[in-house]
């Protein structure tokens, strides 16, 4: 019997593609080596075990990652989980065991999934999932890749394991009794593993009873009623038979409650509401009318306390990127039989009405209609009353609830004739509308097939909404839950923040946390998920930054959904690690102030360019300051500027160079959309130079709005990796050399003593025999001590050689961003053109007359003043202020070159128009002048 409920084909094909690529080329390996050829930053790819039993202490090791030198701490997203380095004591001296920690889980920590990060020499790492359970746990015992080698597992327990290599399979055995309903739950994808797990159940007669894959949030879950007493076996493998240290999983074999879904899947914030849990092994449960495949579900009624803060998200399981806009919290059902798996309960908007079979419900607004496409050809309908010319939004949460479905919305106006007979006028048939665009690109895919429809009621009356799955004729399942939310538009937004691995633009991505060197900058991608047409500017800031670390802020402007924030550390910043929050503030409807905390995001594994990354919602946003000075820092000496269309912006940029660095620094503007009509100027600051002036020109047709820009640097840096380890190794080498010298001296002394006794004629034979035996023992012991000390000295020498080699200067790529520039573009009162005689040729002591013509736009009708402001580096060129009256459109401005005028082509020179238009408004027109003697 094989079940493949809700198999995610996208994940399957991604796995196959990676498998084929790995088999036919070294593309990914060479691609990932680019990531390593940068300044080191702690990254964790796997910890083992990836969880533990509450109330217990478990040994946890970071088994895969990069730049893992001197890991000294693990931090968790729950304060009840603590870790200390595991220590090894030898001869009274304690030394930490590399990358290994003792993790204590307080018994009060709720069952669930949390984030763990490692901290080391190169800062705080990206997060990895860590599961807190209530079952006894053990480790897999290798070899167990044959049935006869199966690792024994007790009923109601869990095993932590790894598919060690390609083609590896693991076998486990457990005792079972006839009639027991046993759950076999394999967590892999849900704990950030690249493994696409398959589990197979075999009976006491070694015949296969069942197979599962991708049945519960991309992982296999199997519930089976055992047919006989005896020993059963479970086989675990990967879909494409890949393996490795990152292919971790947790296999639970138990009779605990397992929840497949909750109805309703949402509740009203701040209330305690009735819900029905559907699943298996539910204490006190009864058999439901629904089945998954041929497995009848149980159901049980519970009361759930809904938190009062609805604009938050705490996922029960691993959260997919397309779920990041939902609001919800993690719920675990506690029973005498054990805790259930965690589920996400969502925050409802308005009154909840549950779909009833063959009944057309009526919804009051705002309201939420919840149902499921439990069988093929299932179609659900409900009605609501609307008012003429009133806008209504209808939004279906399906995929954003973690369900594989493709909902469709059909809206009809209900028309009654005098006899009361109803007819229906079709207003819309809406399928996937991409509620949110692909905000995170290849790194964090926010796209979804959930539909959204905003319409204006054509008249007072009743409207019918019909919901179905796009593939309703071929599929249906009780787990296909949806939430249809109807409201008058409530403009709002949610945010997601993704730390970006420092690398060249458009070269893929990798796991990252915000790790700053002293005098460093780090960028974070912030995505705005706008609701109901919300189109206001969102101003971003950071809370929780330590002393010496700052963020000048950023803004997501009207009509845009993305910005990159730059966090910077001063050279005086102290070593630090902790959690921060990115906050967005905006003005909503009725001038109501909205404040939203960004949900954190993380990339799970390095990915090459043009390949979509595996990523998820993180449970916290970590930041650290590394105790190392950055080789350079790019500082844009303008933080924020408000300009009108048709304006030049000059940005003084300085490269602060440190630790002997003096290479050329190539700089390119980022954050300015191609369709913004803002002209940018990229430059390289030459070797031996620190300052440069960069020009941006906001053209007349530039789109008003807010733009957050920064200069992306690309630099080759000579970098010594952890030079401190050389000093430490040499210190140990000196200690071992002294111990060896002492041991050698002791051996010489013992040998002389032995030899002297042999020549001593003053002692009796009996005395000499006793003393010589003792002297021989001393020589033997001293010889052994010399041998041990020699080996220790040799190891210390090798350690010094290895440390010296590792710390040898190497050329690495650095891609540090500059401090940010926020540009707020407003409409202009005029456009201006210049007529410059003689191509702008101007001799010292002479003058030229330049005709300026303006066109008033955007309703402006007033006078304009013309001036000639001089940019930095230019002198001796002047022009008197000229007025263009309100009834005129042109004027002549005379430009003179004095005897001390700067010679040559004058860069960044403009004629500037000033007007009173929503305050002072400035508009520039570029002018080319060449001054000669």
PDB file of C-alpha atoms in Angstrom, residues 408-636:
ATOM      1  CA  UNK A 408     -10.705  29.644  -7.618  1.00  0.00           C
ATOM      2  CA  UNK A 409     -13.162  32.424  -6.689  1.00  0.00           C
ATOM      3  CA  UNK A 410     -16.414  32.886  -8.630  1.00  0.00           C
ATOM      4  CA  UNK A 411     -18.599  35.890  -7.729  1.00  0.00           C
ATOM      5  CA  UNK A 412     -22.209  36.267  -8.859  1.00  0.00           C
ATOM      6  CA  UNK A 413     -24.754  38.951  -8.191  1.00  0.00           C
ATOM      7  CA  UNK A 414     -28.015  37.410  -6.985  1.00  0.00           C
ATOM      8  CA  UNK A 415     -31.013  38.926  -8.802  1.00  0.00           C
ATOM      9  CA  UNK A 416     -34.584  38.184  -7.737  1.00  0.00           C
ATOM     10  CA  UNK A 417     -37.628  38.826  -9.872  1.00  0.00           C
ATOM     11  CA  UNK A 418     -41.014  39.807  -8.486  1.00  0.00           C
ATOM     12  CA  UNK A 419     -41.910  36.166  -7.975  1.00  0.00           C
ATOM     13  CA  UNK A 420     -38.802  35.621  -5.890  1.00  0.00           C
ATOM     14  CA  UNK A 421     -37.058  33.539  -8.528  1.00  0.00           C
ATOM     15  CA  UNK A 422     -33.313  33.920  -8.435  1.00  0.00           C
ATOM     16  CA  UNK A 423     -30.986  34.395 -11.363  1.00  0.00           C
ATOM     17  CA  UNK A 424     -27.265  35.018 -11.240  1.00  0.00           C
ATOM     18  CA  UNK A 425     -25.137  37.595 -13.002  1.00  0.00           C
ATOM     19  CA  UNK A 426     -21.488  36.595 -13.252  1.00  0.00           C
ATOM     20  CA  UNK A 427     -19.153  39.315 -11.969  1.00  0.00           C
ATOM     21  CA  UNK A 428     -15.831  37.483 -11.799  1.00  0.00           C
ATOM     22  CA  UNK A 429     -14.061  34.162 -12.151  1.00  0.00           C
ATOM     23  CA  UNK A 430     -10.693  34.583 -10.460  1.00  0.00           C
ATOM     24  CA  UNK A 431      -7.927  32.000 -10.297  1.00  0.00           C
ATOM     25  CA  UNK A 432      -4.346  32.447  -9.161  1.00  0.00           C
ATOM     26  CA  UNK A 433      -3.706  36.180  -8.985  1.00  0.00           C
ATOM     27  CA  UNK A 434      -0.258  36.167  -7.385  1.00  0.00           C
ATOM     28  CA  UNK A 435      -1.485  37.878  -4.231  1.00  0.00           C
ATOM     29  CA  UNK A 436       2.139  38.871  -3.797  1.00  0.00           C
ATOM     30  CA  UNK A 437       4.734  39.071  -6.540  1.00  0.00           C
ATOM     31  CA  UNK A 438       8.045  37.226  -6.361  1.00  0.00           C
ATOM     32  CA  UNK A 439       9.473  39.634  -3.815  1.00  0.00           C
ATOM     33  CA  UNK A 440      12.466  37.549  -2.789  1.00  0.00           C
ATOM     34  CA  UNK A 441      13.543  36.473  -6.257  1.00  0.00           C
ATOM     35  CA  UNK A 442      15.410  33.193  -6.355  1.00  0.00           C
ATOM     36  CA  UNK A 443      16.211  33.379  -2.633  1.00  0.00           C
ATOM     37  CA  UNK A 444      12.793  33.679  -0.951  1.00  0.00           C
ATOM     38  CA  UNK A 445       9.865  32.824  -3.215  1.00  0.00           C
ATOM     39  CA  UNK A 446       6.742  34.577  -1.911  1.00  0.00           C
ATOM     40  CA  UNK A 447       4.579  33.647  -4.897  1.00  0.00           C
ATOM     41  CA  UNK A 448       1.350  31.764  -4.289  1.00  0.00           C
ATOM     42  CA  UNK A 449      -1.631  30.538  -6.286  1.00  0.00           C
ATOM     43  CA  UNK A 450      -4.051  31.893  -3.694  1.00  0.00           C
ATOM     44  CA  UNK A 451      -6.612  34.175  -5.410  1.00  0.00           C
ATOM     45  CA  UNK A 452      -7.513  37.715  -4.479  1.00  0.00           C
ATOM     46  CA  UNK A 453     -10.415  39.729  -5.870  1.00  0.00           C
ATOM     47  CA  UNK A 454     -11.292  43.363  -5.215  1.00  0.00           C
ATOM     48  CA  UNK A 455     -14.609  44.558  -6.631  1.00  0.00           C
ATOM     49  CA  UNK A 456     -17.164  47.311  -6.304  1.00  0.00           C
ATOM     50  CA  UNK A 457     -20.752  46.207  -5.683  1.00  0.00           C
ATOM     51  CA  UNK A 458     -22.869  47.351  -8.668  1.00  0.00           C
ATOM     52  CA  UNK A 459     -25.989  47.679  -6.493  1.00  0.00           C
ATOM     53  CA  UNK A 460     -27.430  46.972  -3.084  1.00  0.00           C
ATOM     54  CA  UNK A 461     -28.166  43.293  -2.759  1.00  0.00           C
ATOM     55  CA  UNK A 462     -26.882  39.817  -2.199  1.00  0.00           C
ATOM     56  CA  UNK A 463     -23.763  38.320  -3.751  1.00  0.00           C
ATOM     57  CA  UNK A 464     -22.861  34.668  -4.005  1.00  0.00           C
ATOM     58  CA  UNK A 465     -19.285  33.428  -3.804  1.00  0.00           C
ATOM     59  CA  UNK A 466     -18.420  29.997  -5.158  1.00  0.00           C
ATOM     60  CA  UNK A 467     -15.116  28.357  -4.239  1.00  0.00           C
ATOM     61  CA  UNK A 468     -13.451  25.353  -5.812  1.00  0.00           C
ATOM     62  CA  UNK A 469     -10.043  23.948  -6.571  1.00  0.00           C
ATOM     63  CA  UNK A 470      -8.742  24.542 -10.086  1.00  0.00           C
ATOM     64  CA  UNK A 471      -8.237  20.767 -10.409  1.00  0.00           C
ATOM     65  CA  UNK A 472     -11.470  19.900  -8.611  1.00  0.00           C
ATOM     66  CA  UNK A 473     -12.423  17.294 -11.199  1.00  0.00           C
ATOM     67  CA  UNK A 474      -9.343  15.191 -10.469  1.00  0.00           C
ATOM     68  CA  UNK A 475      -8.544  15.748  -6.813  1.00  0.00           C
ATOM     69  CA  UNK A 476     -10.054  16.370  -3.412  1.00  0.00           C
ATOM     70  CA  UNK A 477      -9.027  15.620   0.142  1.00  0.00           C
ATOM     71  CA  UNK A 478     -10.190  16.558   3.656  1.00  0.00           C
ATOM     72  CA  UNK A 479      -6.799  18.187   4.301  1.00  0.00           C
ATOM     73  CA  UNK A 480      -7.453  20.757   1.544  1.00  0.00           C
ATOM     74  CA  UNK A 481      -8.557  23.422   4.020  1.00  0.00           C
ATOM     75  CA  UNK A 482      -9.070  27.014   3.009  1.00  0.00           C
ATOM     76  CA  UNK A 483      -9.988  30.304   4.630  1.00  0.00           C
ATOM     77  CA  UNK A 484     -11.989  32.780   2.537  1.00  0.00           C
ATOM     78  CA  UNK A 485     -11.775  36.257   4.062  1.00  0.00           C
ATOM     79  CA  UNK A 486     -14.229  38.974   2.973  1.00  0.00           C
ATOM     80  CA  UNK A 487     -13.960  42.525   4.198  1.00  0.00           C
ATOM     81  CA  UNK A 488     -14.186  46.090   3.108  1.00  0.00           C
ATOM     82  CA  UNK A 489     -10.624  46.851   2.023  1.00  0.00           C
ATOM     83  CA  UNK A 490      -8.311  47.312   4.979  1.00  0.00           C
ATOM     84  CA  UNK A 491      -4.979  48.527   3.611  1.00  0.00           C
ATOM     85  CA  UNK A 492      -2.145  47.016   5.622  1.00  0.00           C
ATOM     86  CA  UNK A 493       1.190  45.303   5.168  1.00  0.00           C
ATOM     87  CA  UNK A 494       3.513  42.620   6.497  1.00  0.00           C
ATOM     88  CA  UNK A 495       7.302  42.524   6.217  1.00  0.00           C
ATOM     89  CA  UNK A 496       9.925  39.821   5.700  1.00  0.00           C
ATOM     90  CA  UNK A 497      13.653  40.394   6.277  1.00  0.00           C
ATOM     91  CA  UNK A 498      16.353  38.227   4.700  1.00  0.00           C
ATOM     92  CA  UNK A 499      20.054  38.705   5.612  1.00  0.00           C
ATOM     93  CA  UNK A 500      22.062  38.594   2.375  1.00  0.00           C
ATOM     94  CA  UNK A 501      25.280  36.644   2.188  1.00  0.00           C
ATOM     95  CA  UNK A 502      28.111  39.034   1.205  1.00  0.00           C
ATOM     96  CA  UNK A 503      28.811  38.131  -2.417  1.00  0.00           C
ATOM     97  CA  UNK A 504      28.665  39.540  -5.892  1.00  0.00           C
ATOM     98  CA  UNK A 505      25.235  40.609  -7.133  1.00  0.00           C
ATOM     99  CA  UNK A 506      23.376  37.933  -9.136  1.00  0.00           C
ATOM    100  CA  UNK A 507      25.671  35.058  -8.165  1.00  0.00           C
ATOM    101  CA  UNK A 508      23.223  32.961  -6.161  1.00  0.00           C
ATOM    102  CA  UNK A 509      22.921  32.936  -2.398  1.00  0.00           C
ATOM    103  CA  UNK A 510      23.865  31.168   0.811  1.00  0.00           C
ATOM    104  CA  UNK A 511      22.805  30.918   4.454  1.00  0.00           C
ATOM    105  CA  UNK A 512      23.699  34.066   6.363  1.00  0.00           C
ATOM    106  CA  UNK A 513      23.233  35.865   9.607  1.00  0.00           C
ATOM    107  CA  UNK A 514      23.998  39.538  10.168  1.00  0.00           C
ATOM    108  CA  UNK A 515      27.706  39.307  11.024  1.00  0.00           C
ATOM    109  CA  UNK A 516      29.601  42.602  11.177  1.00  0.00           C
ATOM    110  CA  UNK A 517      33.295  43.237  11.555  1.00  0.00           C
ATOM    111  CA  UNK A 518      34.345  46.428  13.267  1.00  0.00           C
ATOM    112  CA  UNK A 519      33.997  49.206  10.717  1.00  0.00           C
ATOM    113  CA  UNK A 520      31.811  47.075   8.445  1.00  0.00           C
ATOM    114  CA  UNK A 521      28.462  47.239   6.637  1.00  0.00           C
ATOM    115  CA  UNK A 522      25.948  44.438   6.079  1.00  0.00           C
ATOM    116  CA  UNK A 523      22.817  44.419   3.928  1.00  0.00           C
ATOM    117  CA  UNK A 524      19.390  42.916   4.524  1.00  0.00           C
ATOM    118  CA  UNK A 525      16.654  42.504   1.956  1.00  0.00           C
ATOM    119  CA  UNK A 526      13.299  43.683   3.301  1.00  0.00           C
ATOM    120  CA  UNK A 527      10.125  42.687   1.449  1.00  0.00           C
ATOM    121  CA  UNK A 528       6.733  44.376   1.867  1.00  0.00           C
ATOM    122  CA  UNK A 529       3.660  42.200   1.445  1.00  0.00           C
ATOM    123  CA  UNK A 530       0.940  44.758   0.820  1.00  0.00           C
ATOM    124  CA  UNK A 531      -2.718  44.065   1.580  1.00  0.00           C
ATOM    125  CA  UNK A 532      -5.841  45.524  -0.009  1.00  0.00           C
ATOM    126  CA  UNK A 533      -4.046  48.020  -2.191  1.00  0.00           C
ATOM    127  CA  UNK A 534      -1.922  49.514   0.571  1.00  0.00           C
ATOM    128  CA  UNK A 535       0.461  51.818  -1.289  1.00  0.00           C
ATOM    129  CA  UNK A 536       2.010  54.131   1.275  1.00  0.00           C
ATOM    130  CA  UNK A 537       5.664  54.618   2.058  1.00  0.00           C
ATOM    131  CA  UNK A 538       6.958  52.232   4.727  1.00  0.00           C
ATOM    132  CA  UNK A 539       9.808  53.641   6.813  1.00  0.00           C
ATOM    133  CA  UNK A 540      12.136  50.993   8.196  1.00  0.00           C
ATOM    134  CA  UNK A 541      14.203  51.036  11.376  1.00  0.00           C
ATOM    135  CA  UNK A 542      15.974  48.552  13.643  1.00  0.00           C
ATOM    136  CA  UNK A 543      15.400  47.836  17.335  1.00  0.00           C
ATOM    137  CA  UNK A 544      17.816  46.122  19.697  1.00  0.00           C
ATOM    138  CA  UNK A 545      21.145  47.192  18.167  1.00  0.00           C
ATOM    139  CA  UNK A 546      24.143  47.167  20.536  1.00  0.00           C
ATOM    140  CA  UNK A 547      26.391  50.170  21.188  1.00  0.00           C
ATOM    141  CA  UNK A 548      28.531  51.024  18.184  1.00  0.00           C
ATOM    142  CA  UNK A 549      26.130  49.464  15.689  1.00  0.00           C
ATOM    143  CA  UNK A 550      23.639  51.619  13.820  1.00  0.00           C
ATOM    144  CA  UNK A 551      21.264  51.699  10.891  1.00  0.00           C
ATOM    145  CA  UNK A 552      20.424  54.937   9.117  1.00  0.00           C
ATOM    146  CA  UNK A 553      17.132  53.428   8.078  1.00  0.00           C
ATOM    147  CA  UNK A 554      15.521  52.796   4.730  1.00  0.00           C
ATOM    148  CA  UNK A 555      12.146  53.228   3.113  1.00  0.00           C
ATOM    149  CA  UNK A 556       9.963  51.165   0.818  1.00  0.00           C
ATOM    150  CA  UNK A 557       8.364  53.739  -1.402  1.00  0.00           C
ATOM    151  CA  UNK A 558       4.984  54.047  -3.053  1.00  0.00           C
ATOM    152  CA  UNK A 559       4.604  51.474  -5.813  1.00  0.00           C
ATOM    153  CA  UNK A 560       7.568  49.394  -4.636  1.00  0.00           C
ATOM    154  CA  UNK A 561       7.821  46.318  -2.473  1.00  0.00           C
ATOM    155  CA  UNK A 562      11.514  45.991  -1.683  1.00  0.00           C
ATOM    156  CA  UNK A 563      14.374  47.837  -0.039  1.00  0.00           C
ATOM    157  CA  UNK A 564      17.776  46.844   1.219  1.00  0.00           C
ATOM    158  CA  UNK A 565      18.744  48.036   4.679  1.00  0.00           C
ATOM    159  CA  UNK A 566      22.381  48.615   5.576  1.00  0.00           C
ATOM    160  CA  UNK A 567      23.514  48.002   9.145  1.00  0.00           C
ATOM    161  CA  UNK A 568      26.937  49.364  10.042  1.00  0.00           C
ATOM    162  CA  UNK A 569      29.391  48.881  12.892  1.00  0.00           C
ATOM    163  CA  UNK A 570      31.817  51.521  14.103  1.00  0.00           C
ATOM    164  CA  UNK A 571      35.461  50.646  14.629  1.00  0.00           C
ATOM    165  CA  UNK A 572      34.768  51.038  18.348  1.00  0.00           C
ATOM    166  CA  UNK A 573      31.997  48.398  18.391  1.00  0.00           C
ATOM    167  CA  UNK A 574      32.485  45.604  20.915  1.00  0.00           C
ATOM    168  CA  UNK A 575      32.119  41.879  20.290  1.00  0.00           C
ATOM    169  CA  UNK A 576      28.408  41.066  20.665  1.00  0.00           C
ATOM    170  CA  UNK A 577      25.684  38.684  19.590  1.00  0.00           C
ATOM    171  CA  UNK A 578      21.937  38.726  20.080  1.00  0.00           C
ATOM    172  CA  UNK A 579      18.537  39.235  18.482  1.00  0.00           C
ATOM    173  CA  UNK A 580      17.223  42.352  16.764  1.00  0.00           C
ATOM    174  CA  UNK A 581      13.951  43.443  15.161  1.00  0.00           C
ATOM    175  CA  UNK A 582      13.317  45.284  11.927  1.00  0.00           C
ATOM    176  CA  UNK A 583      10.250  47.478  12.209  1.00  0.00           C
ATOM    177  CA  UNK A 584       8.201  49.122   9.481  1.00  0.00           C
ATOM    178  CA  UNK A 585       6.026  52.169  10.155  1.00  0.00           C
ATOM    179  CA  UNK A 586       3.488  53.720   7.813  1.00  0.00           C
ATOM    180  CA  UNK A 587       0.320  55.753   7.797  1.00  0.00           C
ATOM    181  CA  UNK A 588      -2.751  53.673   7.081  1.00  0.00           C
ATOM    182  CA  UNK A 589      -6.414  54.450   6.540  1.00  0.00           C
ATOM    183  CA  UNK A 590      -7.816  57.425   8.443  1.00  0.00           C
ATOM    184  CA  UNK A 591      -4.269  58.535   9.264  1.00  0.00           C
ATOM    185  CA  UNK A 592      -3.891  55.518  11.516  1.00  0.00           C
ATOM    186  CA  UNK A 593      -0.292  54.691  12.334  1.00  0.00           C
ATOM    187  CA  UNK A 594       0.707  51.132  11.464  1.00  0.00           C
ATOM    188  CA  UNK A 595       3.756  49.398  12.921  1.00  0.00           C
ATOM    189  CA  UNK A 596       4.752  45.909  11.846  1.00  0.00           C
ATOM    190  CA  UNK A 597       7.720  43.787  12.916  1.00  0.00           C
ATOM    191  CA  UNK A 598       9.396  41.969  10.034  1.00  0.00           C
ATOM    192  CA  UNK A 599       9.279  38.175   9.944  1.00  0.00           C
ATOM    193  CA  UNK A 600      12.794  36.775   9.602  1.00  0.00           C
ATOM    194  CA  UNK A 601      13.787  34.652   6.621  1.00  0.00           C
ATOM    195  CA  UNK A 602      16.723  32.360   5.967  1.00  0.00           C
ATOM    196  CA  UNK A 603      18.296  30.506   3.053  1.00  0.00           C
ATOM    197  CA  UNK A 604      18.928  26.860   3.952  1.00  0.00           C
ATOM    198  CA  UNK A 605      21.760  25.891   1.605  1.00  0.00           C
ATOM    199  CA  UNK A 606      24.183  27.554  -0.847  1.00  0.00           C
ATOM    200  CA  UNK A 607      22.646  27.895  -4.281  1.00  0.00           C
ATOM    201  CA  UNK A 608      24.069  28.847  -7.662  1.00  0.00           C
ATOM    202  CA  UNK A 609      22.793  31.679  -9.822  1.00  0.00           C
ATOM    203  CA  UNK A 610      19.401  31.140 -11.502  1.00  0.00           C
ATOM    204  CA  UNK A 611      18.562  28.240  -9.169  1.00  0.00           C
ATOM    205  CA  UNK A 612      15.783  28.801  -6.645  1.00  0.00           C
ATOM    206  CA  UNK A 613      17.036  28.430  -3.104  1.00  0.00           C
ATOM    207  CA  UNK A 614      15.519  26.271  -0.414  1.00  0.00           C
ATOM    208  CA  UNK A 615      14.527  28.791   2.222  1.00  0.00           C
ATOM    209  CA  UNK A 616      12.100  29.182   5.094  1.00  0.00           C
ATOM    210  CA  UNK A 617      10.668  31.554   7.660  1.00  0.00           C
ATOM    211  CA  UNK A 618      13.073  31.912  10.589  1.00  0.00           C
ATOM    212  CA  UNK A 619      11.987  32.334  14.182  1.00  0.00           C
ATOM    213  CA  UNK A 620      14.352  35.183  14.995  1.00  0.00           C
ATOM    214  CA  UNK A 621      16.755  37.661  13.404  1.00  0.00           C
ATOM    215  CA  UNK A 622      20.293  37.349  14.736  1.00  0.00           C
ATOM    216  CA  UNK A 623      23.154  39.850  14.680  1.00  0.00           C
ATOM    217  CA  UNK A 624      26.745  39.676  15.851  1.00  0.00           C
ATOM    218  CA  UNK A 625      29.831  41.858  15.918  1.00  0.00           C
ATOM    219  CA  UNK A 626      33.030  39.970  15.117  1.00  0.00           C
ATOM    220  CA  UNK A 627      36.180  40.868  17.040  1.00  0.00           C
ATOM    221  CA  UNK A 628      38.070  41.714  13.853  1.00  0.00           C
ATOM    222  CA  UNK A 629      38.511  44.935  11.896  1.00  0.00           C
ATOM    223  CA  UNK A 630      37.114  45.152   8.362  1.00  0.00           C
ATOM    224  CA  UNK A 631      39.815  45.940   5.765  1.00  0.00           C
ATOM    225  CA  UNK A 632      37.819  48.871   4.432  1.00  0.00           C
ATOM    226  CA  UNK A 633      34.466  50.621   4.637  1.00  0.00           C
ATOM    227  CA  UNK A 634      32.631  52.665   2.006  1.00  0.00           C
ATOM    228  CA  UNK A 635      30.856  55.694   3.463  1.00  0.00           C
ATOM    229  CA  UNK A 636      28.393  57.804   1.496  1.00  0.00           C
TER     230      UNK A 636
END
